[in-house]
């Protein structure tokens, strides 16, 4: 699973496509590996059946405000990854075409971190 790393000094977020076994450094310090949570306010809700789903993120205003908004939704569908980015003012939801509604979905907000309907083990 793609790991998300965060620098707490500059706020940089990095997605690790392949772990080379070395430490990930930013601003001369270790970046933190974000842990997927499923007990936070933004656990993605999947609606729909078949090949067309709507992912709705609870716990945030609709439209989203600049002081608290979902930055992206990721849908992991077998070997495929779909990502939808958001800005303040957007609705916290997106539609995706998938092979099955049994997909893993992750989302991120700055305040609550990385939330998933099926969190990976650490
Ligand atoms: Fe949040």
Coordinates of C-alpha atoms and ligand atoms in Angstrom, one line a residue:
X1 CA 0.0 0.0 0.0
X2 CA 1.3 3.4 -0.8
X3 CA 2.5 5.1 2.3
X4 CA 2.0 8.8 3.0
X5 CA 4.8 10.7 4.8
X6 CA 4.5 14.1 6.4
X7 CA 7.0 16.7 7.4
X8 CA 5.8 18.5 10.5
X9 CA 8.1 21.5 9.9
X10 CA 7.1 22.6 6.3
X11 CA 3.9 20.5 5.9
X12 CA 5.1 18.6 2.9
X13 CA 3.3 15.4 2.1
X14 CA 4.9 12.6 0.1
X15 CA 3.5 9.4 -1.2
X16 CA 6.0 6.5 -1.2
X17 CA 5.5 4.4 -4.3
X18 CA 8.4 2.1 -3.4
X19 CA 10.2 1.9 0.0
X20 CA 13.9 1.8 -0.6
X21 CA 14.6 0.9 3.0
X22 CA 16.1 4.3 3.9
X23 CA 14.8 7.0 6.1
X24 CA 12.7 9.7 4.4
X25 CA 14.1 13.1 5.4
X26 CA 12.6 16.7 4.9
X27 CA 13.8 19.9 6.6
X28 CA 16.7 17.9 8.0
X29 CA 14.4 15.6 10.1
X30 CA 12.6 12.3 9.7
X31 CA 9.2 12.5 8.0
X32 CA 6.4 10.8 9.9
X33 CA 4.6 7.9 8.3
X34 CA 0.9 8.6 8.6
X35 CA -1.2 5.9 10.0
X36 CA -4.6 5.1 8.4
X37 CA -7.4 5.5 10.9
X38 CA -10.9 4.2 10.7
X39 CA -12.3 5.6 13.9
X40 CA -11.9 9.2 13.0
X41 CA -14.6 11.5 11.7
X42 CA -13.8 11.1 8.0
X43 CA -14.1 7.4 7.4
X44 CA -15.3 7.2 3.8
X45 CA -18.8 6.0 3.1
X46 CA -19.3 4.2 -0.2
X47 CA -22.7 4.5 -1.8
X48 CA -23.9 2.8 -4.9
X49 CA -23.6 -0.6 -6.5
X50 CA -22.0 -2.2 -9.5
X51 CA -19.3 -0.3 -11.3
X52 CA -20.4 3.2 -10.3
X53 CA -19.9 4.4 -6.7
X54 CA -20.2 7.7 -4.9
X55 CA -17.7 8.2 -2.0
X56 CA -19.0 10.6 0.7
X57 CA -16.8 11.9 3.4
X58 CA -18.6 12.7 6.7
X59 CA -17.6 15.2 9.4
X60 CA -16.9 18.2 7.2
X61 CA -19.0 21.1 6.0
X62 CA -20.6 20.9 2.5
X63 CA -19.4 23.0 0.9
X64 CA -16.1 22.7 2.6
X65 CA -14.4 25.6 4.4
X66 CA -10.8 26.7 4.0
X67 CA -10.1 26.0 7.7
X68 CA -11.2 22.4 7.4
X69 CA -11.4 20.5 4.2
X70 CA -10.7 17.1 2.6
X71 CA -7.6 17.4 0.4
X72 CA -8.1 14.2 -1.5
X73 CA -9.9 10.9 -1.9
X74 CA -8.1 7.8 -3.1
X75 CA -9.8 4.7 -4.4
X76 CA -7.7 1.5 -4.5
X77 CA -9.3 -0.9 -7.0
X78 CA -7.0 -3.9 -7.5
X79 CA -4.0 -2.7 -9.4
X80 CA -5.6 0.7 -10.1
X81 CA -5.5 3.9 -8.1
X82 CA -7.9 6.8 -8.7
X83 CA -7.4 10.1 -6.9
X84 CA -9.7 13.1 -6.7
X85 CA -8.3 16.3 -5.3
X86 CA -10.4 19.0 -3.5
X87 CA -10.3 22.7 -2.7
X88 CA -12.3 24.7 -0.2
X89 CA -15.8 25.3 -1.6
X90 CA -16.0 21.8 -3.0
X91 CA -18.5 19.2 -1.8
X92 CA -16.8 16.4 0.2
X93 CA -17.8 13.7 -2.2
X94 CA -16.8 12.2 -5.6
X95 CA -17.9 9.6 -8.1
X96 CA -15.7 6.8 -9.4
X97 CA -16.0 4.0 -11.9
X98 CA -14.7 0.8 -10.3
X99 CA -14.6 -3.0 -11.0
X100 CA -16.5 -3.7 -7.7
X101 CA -17.9 -1.6 -4.9
X102 CA -15.6 -3.6 -2.5
X103 CA -12.8 -1.1 -2.9
X104 CA -10.5 0.4 -0.3
X105 CA -10.9 4.2 0.0
X106 CA -8.6 6.6 1.8
X107 CA -9.0 10.3 2.5
X108 CA -6.9 13.1 4.0
X109 CA -7.6 16.3 5.9
X110 CA -4.9 18.3 7.7
X111 CA -6.7 18.2 11.0
X112 CA -7.7 14.6 11.2
X113 CA -5.1 12.9 9.0
X114 CA -5.4 9.8 6.9
X115 CA -8.7 7.9 7.2
X116 CA -9.7 4.7 5.5
X117 CA -12.6 2.3 5.3
X118 CA -10.0 -0.5 5.4
X119 CA -6.9 0.7 7.2
X120 CA -3.7 -1.2 6.5
X121 CA -1.8 -2.7 9.4
X122 CA 1.2 -0.7 10.6
Ligands
LIG1 FE1 -11.0 16.7 9.3

